[in-house]
């Protein structure tokens, strides 16, 4: 039984295996084939924050695989009505896997410690591994290969950026991140990346042009994530020179695509001319959340069979 709380939990080989399963299941899906590989299996979605993509793609993935899912919102009282330990021990007896979205990564780790079924991180304050899996799968789909490509991330070094850095390190993609000093990775995370992923090629800069130079993909995310709404005003000022617009895109590879986890704020982190323009791959990327998560579920449930 395995948990996927961050991409540090998966080896490069395992990610490649998940991508192979994803590719197979996506091809079949496009041919109208939904293989009921896991009848009777149940996935719980324990969500403390809003979601469209993560929730709907996981629920659909589980239905496509012949299983079912149940959504557990705040009313289940995780950590309020009862402790994470009691909650995890009980829930783990009912379901086969749990996708969790929480404000607190530490709270998810506590749940995982006590839960006897797999926990998948569906976004925490510090990590969004399923997003990064779908993103790198999308890049691979567009280029046929990943090795040696550069992914440039312009914006807040948030949960999405942290997971992208790990995914890049595992899959031999150069990761360049441009952010104001105050919003870059903290030194602990930087040390963890260096220690766990000695081969990661990472460029950290305050200059967006330097980051996107020659990049195969230019990525951004909102400047204020869920839970940071009160900081929105100050962040708009701090990030004003970090918008991904047509001028910045000119410094990337001419075939570069634009990626964004969504939801997006047009006119802030990205100009409409880019996100709605010909280089934008956001629809393919969001669509791949379904396929990559189905690949992850099939791999996880398959290892439990
Ligand atoms: N990108 C992403 O995780 O979207 P949701 O918040 O809608 O799940
Ligand atoms: N960084 C964003 C990602 C949303 C999918 C957030 O945490 O709100």
mmCIF file of C-alpha atoms and ligand atoms in Angstrom:
data_model
loop_
_atom_site.group_PDB
_atom_site.id
_atom_site.type_symbol
_atom_site.label_atom_id
_atom_site.label_comp_id
_atom_site.label_asym_id
_atom_site.label_seq_id
_atom_site.Cartn_x
_atom_site.Cartn_y
_atom_site.Cartn_z
ATOM 1 C CA UNK A 1 0.000 0.000 0.000
ATOM 2 C CA UNK A 2 1.442 3.341 -1.077
ATOM 3 C CA UNK A 3 0.631 6.986 -0.408
ATOM 4 C CA UNK A 4 1.304 9.744 -2.947
ATOM 5 C CA UNK A 5 1.613 12.882 -0.832
ATOM 6 C CA UNK A 6 4.321 14.453 -2.998
ATOM 7 C CA UNK A 7 6.187 13.333 -6.103
ATOM 8 C CA UNK A 8 9.146 12.486 -3.877
ATOM 9 C CA UNK A 9 7.029 9.389 -3.075
ATOM 10 C CA UNK A 10 7.415 8.072 -6.646
ATOM 11 C CA UNK A 11 10.575 6.977 -8.439
ATOM 12 C CA UNK A 12 11.315 8.090 -12.011
ATOM 13 C CA UNK A 13 10.584 4.540 -13.181
ATOM 14 C CA UNK A 14 7.219 4.534 -11.426
ATOM 15 C CA UNK A 15 6.255 7.842 -13.020
ATOM 16 C CA UNK A 16 7.222 6.438 -16.421
ATOM 17 C CA UNK A 17 5.092 3.364 -15.695
ATOM 18 C CA UNK A 18 2.163 5.606 -14.715
ATOM 19 C CA UNK A 19 2.620 7.535 -17.988
ATOM 20 C CA UNK A 20 2.589 4.282 -19.976
ATOM 21 C CA UNK A 21 -0.668 3.210 -18.295
ATOM 22 C CA UNK A 22 -2.051 6.718 -18.880
ATOM 23 C CA UNK A 23 -1.231 6.565 -22.569
ATOM 24 C CA UNK A 24 -2.861 3.166 -22.956
ATOM 25 C CA UNK A 25 -6.030 4.147 -21.094
ATOM 26 C CA UNK A 26 -6.256 7.504 -22.911
ATOM 27 C CA UNK A 27 -6.019 5.808 -26.317
ATOM 28 C CA UNK A 28 -8.757 3.377 -25.308
ATOM 29 C CA UNK A 29 -10.892 6.214 -23.903
ATOM 30 C CA UNK A 30 -10.623 8.049 -27.224
ATOM 31 C CA UNK A 31 -11.786 4.879 -28.981
ATOM 32 C CA UNK A 32 -14.821 4.775 -26.697
ATOM 33 C CA UNK A 33 -13.440 1.928 -24.564
ATOM 34 C CA UNK A 34 -13.798 2.152 -20.765
ATOM 35 C CA UNK A 35 -12.256 -0.960 -19.245
ATOM 36 C CA UNK A 36 -13.848 -1.855 -15.875
ATOM 37 C CA UNK A 37 -10.516 -2.876 -14.374
ATOM 38 C CA UNK A 38 -11.498 -2.241 -10.750
ATOM 39 C CA UNK A 39 -15.174 -3.144 -10.204
ATOM 40 C CA UNK A 40 -16.394 -2.581 -6.678
ATOM 41 C CA UNK A 41 -13.427 -0.412 -5.705
ATOM 42 C CA UNK A 42 -14.279 2.841 -3.965
ATOM 43 C CA UNK A 43 -12.421 6.139 -3.975
ATOM 44 C CA UNK A 44 -13.211 8.789 -1.353
ATOM 45 C CA UNK A 45 -12.598 12.463 -2.083
ATOM 46 C CA UNK A 46 -12.006 14.369 1.142
ATOM 47 C CA UNK A 47 -12.013 18.055 0.187
ATOM 48 C CA UNK A 48 -11.660 21.126 2.400
ATOM 49 C CA UNK A 49 -11.281 23.530 -0.545
ATOM 50 C CA UNK A 50 -13.057 24.244 -3.817
ATOM 51 C CA UNK A 51 -12.241 22.229 -6.940
ATOM 52 C CA UNK A 52 -13.457 21.603 -10.454
ATOM 53 C CA UNK A 53 -10.694 19.706 -12.270
ATOM 54 C CA UNK A 54 -9.332 17.554 -9.453
ATOM 55 C CA UNK A 55 -12.710 16.516 -8.121
ATOM 56 C CA UNK A 56 -14.470 15.839 -11.415
ATOM 57 C CA UNK A 57 -11.511 14.148 -13.105
ATOM 58 C CA UNK A 58 -10.934 11.768 -10.189
ATOM 59 C CA UNK A 59 -14.634 10.913 -9.897
ATOM 60 C CA UNK A 60 -14.876 10.337 -13.633
ATOM 61 C CA UNK A 61 -11.637 8.334 -13.712
ATOM 62 C CA UNK A 62 -12.942 6.011 -11.018
ATOM 63 C CA UNK A 63 -16.278 5.557 -12.829
ATOM 64 C CA UNK A 64 -14.410 4.832 -16.096
ATOM 65 C CA UNK A 65 -12.387 2.166 -14.279
ATOM 66 C CA UNK A 66 -15.568 0.419 -13.125
ATOM 67 C CA UNK A 67 -15.402 1.624 -9.525
ATOM 68 C CA UNK A 68 -17.227 4.378 -7.702
ATOM 69 C CA UNK A 69 -16.396 7.404 -5.623
ATOM 70 C CA UNK A 70 -17.875 9.398 -2.811
ATOM 71 C CA UNK A 71 -17.349 13.043 -2.065
ATOM 72 C CA UNK A 72 -16.684 14.014 1.552
ATOM 73 C CA UNK A 73 -16.912 17.749 2.145
ATOM 74 C CA UNK A 74 -16.281 19.715 5.303
ATOM 75 C CA UNK A 75 -19.392 18.312 6.972
ATOM 76 C CA UNK A 76 -17.605 14.979 7.702
ATOM 77 C CA UNK A 77 -15.688 16.823 10.402
ATOM 78 C CA UNK A 78 -12.164 15.550 9.706
ATOM 79 C CA UNK A 79 -9.939 16.886 12.503
ATOM 80 C CA UNK A 80 -12.870 18.738 14.065
ATOM 81 C CA UNK A 81 -15.528 16.204 14.966
ATOM 82 C CA UNK A 82 -12.818 13.602 15.529
ATOM 83 C CA UNK A 83 -9.048 13.310 15.345
ATOM 84 C CA UNK A 84 -7.152 12.545 12.134
ATOM 85 C CA UNK A 85 -6.009 9.285 13.722
ATOM 86 C CA UNK A 86 -9.545 7.992 14.396
ATOM 87 C CA UNK A 87 -10.786 9.370 11.089
ATOM 88 C CA UNK A 88 -8.006 7.702 9.082
ATOM 89 C CA UNK A 89 -8.265 4.315 10.793
ATOM 90 C CA UNK A 90 -12.001 4.152 10.178
ATOM 91 C CA UNK A 91 -12.074 5.542 6.635
ATOM 92 C CA UNK A 92 -9.268 3.187 5.562
ATOM 93 C CA UNK A 93 -11.492 0.189 6.333
ATOM 94 C CA UNK A 94 -14.291 1.401 4.068
ATOM 95 C CA UNK A 95 -12.588 2.601 0.898
ATOM 96 C CA UNK A 96 -9.649 1.615 -1.316
ATOM 97 C CA UNK A 97 -8.052 5.034 -1.700
ATOM 98 C CA UNK A 98 -8.614 8.630 -0.612
ATOM 99 C CA UNK A 99 -7.877 11.828 -2.535
ATOM 100 C CA UNK A 100 -7.404 14.671 -0.060
ATOM 101 C CA UNK A 101 -7.467 18.433 -0.642
ATOM 102 C CA UNK A 102 -6.507 20.461 2.404
ATOM 103 C CA UNK A 103 -5.041 23.751 3.559
ATOM 104 C CA UNK A 104 -2.546 21.853 5.638
ATOM 105 C CA UNK A 105 -0.019 19.393 4.247
ATOM 106 C CA UNK A 106 0.852 18.402 7.825
ATOM 107 C CA UNK A 107 -2.785 17.427 8.424
ATOM 108 C CA UNK A 108 -2.706 15.171 5.339
ATOM 109 C CA UNK A 109 0.540 13.566 6.559
ATOM 110 C CA UNK A 110 -1.124 12.888 9.908
ATOM 111 C CA UNK A 111 -4.098 11.259 8.157
ATOM 112 C CA UNK A 112 -1.771 9.142 6.005
ATOM 113 C CA UNK A 113 0.040 7.918 9.108
ATOM 114 C CA UNK A 114 -3.146 6.336 10.378
ATOM 115 C CA UNK A 115 -4.980 5.395 7.212
ATOM 116 C CA UNK A 116 -4.686 1.805 6.021
ATOM 117 C CA UNK A 117 -5.535 2.653 2.399
ATOM 118 C CA UNK A 118 -3.652 4.831 -0.114
ATOM 119 C CA UNK A 119 -3.821 8.590 0.316
ATOM 120 C CA UNK A 120 -3.379 10.749 -2.788
ATOM 121 C CA UNK A 121 -2.688 14.445 -2.377
ATOM 122 C CA UNK A 122 -5.263 16.403 -4.384
ATOM 123 C CA UNK A 123 -3.614 19.736 -3.407
ATOM 124 C CA UNK A 124 -2.259 21.089 -0.173
ATOM 125 C CA UNK A 125 -0.640 24.401 0.734
ATOM 126 C CA UNK A 126 2.750 22.979 -0.298
ATOM 127 C CA UNK A 127 2.141 20.404 -3.007
ATOM 128 C CA UNK A 128 -0.013 19.506 -6.011
ATOM 129 C CA UNK A 129 1.517 16.287 -7.347
ATOM 130 C CA UNK A 130 -1.408 15.181 -9.562
ATOM 131 C CA UNK A 131 -1.287 18.517 -11.386
ATOM 132 C CA UNK A 132 2.433 18.161 -12.098
ATOM 133 C CA UNK A 133 1.960 14.578 -13.321
ATOM 134 C CA UNK A 134 -0.653 15.744 -15.863
ATOM 135 C CA UNK A 135 1.524 18.721 -16.847
ATOM 136 C CA UNK A 136 4.619 16.668 -17.601
ATOM 137 C CA UNK A 137 2.465 14.086 -19.368
ATOM 138 C CA UNK A 138 1.099 16.907 -21.549
ATOM 139 C CA UNK A 139 4.572 18.172 -22.359
ATOM 140 C CA UNK A 140 5.669 14.643 -23.263
ATOM 141 C CA UNK A 141 2.607 14.195 -25.446
ATOM 142 C CA UNK A 142 3.423 17.408 -27.343
ATOM 143 C CA UNK A 143 7.144 16.742 -27.786
ATOM 144 C CA UNK A 144 7.283 12.945 -27.878
ATOM 145 C CA UNK A 145 10.046 13.072 -25.265
ATOM 146 C CA UNK A 146 10.939 15.069 -22.173
ATOM 147 C CA UNK A 147 14.669 14.678 -21.763
ATOM 148 C CA UNK A 148 16.570 17.928 -22.138
ATOM 149 C CA UNK A 149 13.530 20.225 -22.426
ATOM 150 C CA UNK A 150 13.220 23.362 -20.324
ATOM 151 C CA UNK A 151 10.039 24.151 -18.400
ATOM 152 C CA UNK A 152 9.954 27.800 -17.312
ATOM 153 C CA UNK A 153 7.700 28.769 -14.421
ATOM 154 C CA UNK A 154 7.039 32.477 -13.954
ATOM 155 C CA UNK A 155 5.336 33.460 -10.698
ATOM 156 C CA UNK A 156 4.823 32.424 -7.111
ATOM 157 C CA UNK A 157 6.907 29.446 -5.920
ATOM 158 C CA UNK A 158 3.728 27.846 -4.588
ATOM 159 C CA UNK A 159 2.336 24.322 -4.290
ATOM 160 C CA UNK A 160 2.186 23.904 -8.090
ATOM 161 C CA UNK A 161 5.737 25.197 -8.633
ATOM 162 C CA UNK A 162 7.102 22.940 -5.893
ATOM 163 C CA UNK A 163 5.561 19.842 -7.468
ATOM 164 C CA UNK A 164 6.681 20.860 -10.958
ATOM 165 C CA UNK A 165 10.264 21.162 -9.722
ATOM 166 C CA UNK A 166 10.164 17.589 -8.401
ATOM 167 C CA UNK A 167 8.500 16.248 -11.552
ATOM 168 C CA UNK A 168 11.180 17.927 -13.676
ATOM 169 C CA UNK A 169 13.957 16.504 -11.502
ATOM 170 C CA UNK A 170 12.501 12.999 -11.823
ATOM 171 C CA UNK A 171 12.035 13.229 -15.586
ATOM 172 C CA UNK A 172 15.215 15.008 -16.699
ATOM 173 C CA UNK A 173 13.533 18.318 -17.563
ATOM 174 C CA UNK A 174 15.337 21.561 -16.786
ATOM 175 C CA UNK A 175 13.285 23.700 -14.381
ATOM 176 C CA UNK A 176 13.691 27.487 -14.522
ATOM 177 C CA UNK A 177 11.705 29.623 -12.111
ATOM 178 C CA UNK A 178 11.420 33.416 -12.080
ATOM 179 C CA UNK A 179 9.892 35.140 -9.073
ATOM 180 C CA UNK A 180 10.600 38.139 -6.869
ATOM 181 C CA UNK A 181 13.140 37.118 -4.160
ATOM 182 C CA UNK A 182 10.504 37.062 -1.421
ATOM 183 C CA UNK A 183 8.324 34.602 -3.355
ATOM 184 C CA UNK A 184 10.999 32.086 -4.356
ATOM 185 C CA UNK A 185 11.468 28.638 -2.782
ATOM 186 C CA UNK A 186 12.454 28.790 0.875
ATOM 187 C CA UNK A 187 15.948 27.534 1.712
ATOM 188 C CA UNK A 188 14.649 24.309 3.316
ATOM 189 C CA UNK A 189 12.824 23.311 0.166
ATOM 190 C CA UNK A 190 15.787 24.275 -2.007
ATOM 191 C CA UNK A 191 18.036 22.032 0.128
ATOM 192 C CA UNK A 192 15.516 19.180 -0.071
ATOM 193 C CA UNK A 193 15.424 19.449 -3.872
ATOM 194 C CA UNK A 194 19.232 19.404 -4.038
ATOM 195 C CA UNK A 195 19.522 16.472 -1.648
ATOM 196 C CA UNK A 196 16.747 14.287 -3.109
ATOM 197 C CA UNK A 197 17.250 15.194 -6.761
ATOM 198 C CA UNK A 198 20.977 15.738 -7.279
ATOM 199 C CA UNK A 199 20.493 15.614 -11.052
ATOM 200 C CA UNK A 200 17.822 18.347 -11.141
ATOM 201 C CA UNK A 201 18.890 21.219 -13.353
ATOM 202 C CA UNK A 202 17.252 24.241 -11.759
ATOM 203 C CA UNK A 203 17.648 27.931 -12.498
ATOM 204 C CA UNK A 204 16.214 30.366 -9.975
ATOM 205 C CA UNK A 205 16.127 33.987 -11.035
ATOM 206 C CA UNK A 206 14.238 37.224 -10.553
ATOM 207 C CA UNK A 207 14.291 37.772 -14.324
ATOM 208 C CA UNK A 208 11.386 36.208 -16.306
ATOM 209 C CA UNK A 209 13.251 36.663 -19.616
ATOM 210 C CA UNK A 210 16.201 34.627 -18.337
ATOM 211 C CA UNK A 211 13.852 31.856 -17.167
ATOM 212 C CA UNK A 212 11.856 31.511 -20.395
ATOM 213 C CA UNK A 213 14.872 31.632 -22.739
ATOM 214 C CA UNK A 214 14.591 28.613 -25.050
ATOM 215 C CA UNK A 215 11.846 27.039 -22.926
ATOM 216 C CA UNK A 216 9.585 24.350 -24.420
ATOM 217 C CA UNK A 217 6.824 25.339 -21.999
ATOM 218 C CA UNK A 218 6.061 28.543 -20.131
ATOM 219 C CA UNK A 219 3.956 27.963 -17.031
ATOM 220 C CA UNK A 220 2.284 30.256 -14.548
ATOM 221 C CA UNK A 221 -0.263 30.099 -11.743
ATOM 222 C CA UNK A 222 -2.260 32.665 -9.784
ATOM 223 C CA UNK A 223 -0.278 35.122 -7.681
ATOM 224 C CA UNK A 224 -2.480 34.504 -4.627
ATOM 225 C CA UNK A 225 -3.512 30.899 -4.058
ATOM 226 C CA UNK A 226 -6.574 29.656 -2.200
ATOM 227 C CA UNK A 227 -6.132 30.756 1.417
ATOM 228 C CA UNK A 228 -3.983 33.774 0.451
ATOM 229 C CA UNK A 229 -6.871 35.988 -0.666
ATOM 230 C CA UNK A 230 -6.017 38.628 1.964
ATOM 231 C CA UNK A 231 -2.572 39.072 0.355
ATOM 232 C CA UNK A 232 -3.964 39.549 -3.134
ATOM 233 C CA UNK A 233 -3.402 43.330 -3.309
ATOM 234 C CA UNK A 234 0.223 43.237 -2.152
ATOM 235 C CA UNK A 235 0.981 40.281 -4.414
ATOM 236 C CA UNK A 236 -0.419 42.061 -7.497
ATOM 237 C CA UNK A 237 2.119 44.818 -6.798
ATOM 238 C CA UNK A 238 5.001 42.427 -6.093
ATOM 239 C CA UNK A 239 4.373 40.383 -9.275
ATOM 240 C CA UNK A 240 3.517 43.233 -11.664
ATOM 241 C CA UNK A 241 6.597 42.544 -13.826
ATOM 242 C CA UNK A 242 5.935 38.805 -13.926
ATOM 243 C CA UNK A 243 2.955 38.594 -16.247
ATOM 244 C CA UNK A 244 3.216 36.002 -19.032
ATOM 245 C CA UNK A 245 2.352 38.032 -22.115
ATOM 246 C CA UNK A 246 3.189 37.940 -25.824
ATOM 247 C CA UNK A 247 6.399 39.944 -25.304
ATOM 248 C CA UNK A 248 7.697 37.431 -22.764
ATOM 249 C CA UNK A 249 6.628 34.426 -24.866
ATOM 250 C CA UNK A 250 8.859 35.711 -27.705
ATOM 251 C CA UNK A 251 11.917 34.733 -25.620
ATOM 252 C CA UNK A 252 10.819 31.099 -25.353
ATOM 253 C CA UNK A 253 11.294 28.478 -28.065
ATOM 254 C CA UNK A 254 9.126 29.443 -31.086
ATOM 255 C CA UNK A 255 7.177 26.170 -30.618
ATOM 256 C CA UNK A 256 6.768 26.689 -26.875
ATOM 257 C CA UNK A 257 3.390 26.027 -25.333
ATOM 258 C CA UNK A 258 1.766 27.950 -22.525
ATOM 259 C CA UNK A 259 0.585 25.956 -19.493
ATOM 260 C CA UNK A 260 -1.532 26.939 -16.486
ATOM 261 C CA UNK A 261 -3.090 24.664 -13.875
ATOM 262 C CA UNK A 262 -6.258 26.830 -13.812
ATOM 263 C CA UNK A 263 -8.277 28.607 -12.584
ATOM 264 C CA UNK A 264 -6.565 31.661 -14.148
ATOM 265 C CA UNK A 265 -6.846 35.410 -13.713
ATOM 266 C CA UNK A 266 -6.520 37.008 -17.130
ATOM 267 C CA UNK A 267 -4.775 40.382 -16.906
ATOM 268 C CA UNK A 268 -2.819 39.318 -13.803
ATOM 269 C CA UNK A 269 -0.421 36.373 -14.089
ATOM 270 C CA UNK A 270 -1.271 35.858 -17.769
ATOM 271 C CA UNK A 271 -2.453 38.108 -20.590
ATOM 272 C CA UNK A 272 -5.546 37.004 -22.513
ATOM 273 C CA UNK A 273 -3.497 37.115 -25.749
ATOM 274 C CA UNK A 274 -1.411 34.205 -24.435
ATOM 275 C CA UNK A 275 -3.877 32.038 -22.521
ATOM 276 C CA UNK A 276 -6.443 32.363 -25.323
ATOM 277 C CA UNK A 277 -3.840 32.405 -28.108
ATOM 278 C CA UNK A 278 -2.406 29.720 -30.404
ATOM 279 C CA UNK A 279 0.399 28.668 -28.025
ATOM 280 C CA UNK A 280 -1.977 27.907 -25.178
ATOM 281 C CA UNK A 281 -2.236 24.221 -24.250
ATOM 282 C CA UNK A 282 -4.497 24.709 -21.241
ATOM 283 C CA UNK A 283 -7.420 22.682 -22.581
ATOM 284 C CA UNK A 284 -5.248 19.665 -23.440
ATOM 285 C CA UNK A 285 -3.524 20.062 -20.064
ATOM 286 C CA UNK A 286 -6.782 20.156 -18.080
ATOM 287 C CA UNK A 287 -8.131 17.226 -20.130
ATOM 288 C CA UNK A 288 -5.052 15.221 -19.221
ATOM 289 C CA UNK A 289 -5.894 15.519 -15.527
ATOM 290 C CA UNK A 290 -8.490 12.805 -16.201
ATOM 291 C CA UNK A 291 -6.066 10.513 -18.010
ATOM 292 C CA UNK A 292 -3.021 11.009 -15.767
ATOM 293 C CA UNK A 293 -5.081 10.475 -12.623
ATOM 294 C CA UNK A 294 -6.679 7.404 -14.143
ATOM 295 C CA UNK A 295 -3.150 6.154 -14.818
ATOM 296 C CA UNK A 296 -2.160 6.883 -11.227
ATOM 297 C CA UNK A 297 -5.264 5.158 -9.830
ATOM 298 C CA UNK A 298 -4.817 2.110 -12.058
ATOM 299 C CA UNK A 299 -1.178 1.857 -10.989
ATOM 300 C CA UNK A 300 -1.962 2.282 -7.273
ATOM 301 C CA UNK A 301 -4.964 -0.063 -7.220
ATOM 302 C CA UNK A 302 -3.101 -2.541 -9.418
ATOM 303 C CA UNK A 303 -0.256 -2.741 -6.919
ATOM 304 C CA UNK A 304 -2.818 -3.533 -4.196
ATOM 305 C CA UNK A 305 -4.586 -6.296 -6.144
HETATM 306 N N1 LIG B 1 -5.885 22.760 -11.313
HETATM 307 C C1 LIG B 1 -6.722 22.330 -10.353
HETATM 308 O O1 LIG B 1 -6.346 21.606 -9.464
HETATM 309 O O2 LIG B 1 -8.005 22.735 -10.504
HETATM 310 P P1 LIG B 1 -9.138 22.594 -9.410
HETATM 311 O O3 LIG B 1 -8.773 23.499 -8.278
HETATM 312 O O4 LIG B 1 -10.395 23.036 -10.112
HETATM 313 O O5 LIG B 1 -9.220 21.171 -8.960
HETATM 314 N N1 LIG B 2 -1.879 27.513 -6.463
HETATM 315 C C1 LIG B 2 -3.301 27.364 -6.659
HETATM 316 C C2 LIG B 2 -3.572 26.141 -7.473
HETATM 317 C C3 LIG B 2 -5.020 25.884 -7.769
HETATM 318 C C4 LIG B 2 -5.231 24.654 -8.559
HETATM 319 C C5 LIG B 2 -3.979 27.265 -5.300
HETATM 320 O O1 LIG B 2 -3.451 26.603 -4.407
HETATM 321 O O2 LIG B 2 -5.030 27.878 -5.128
#
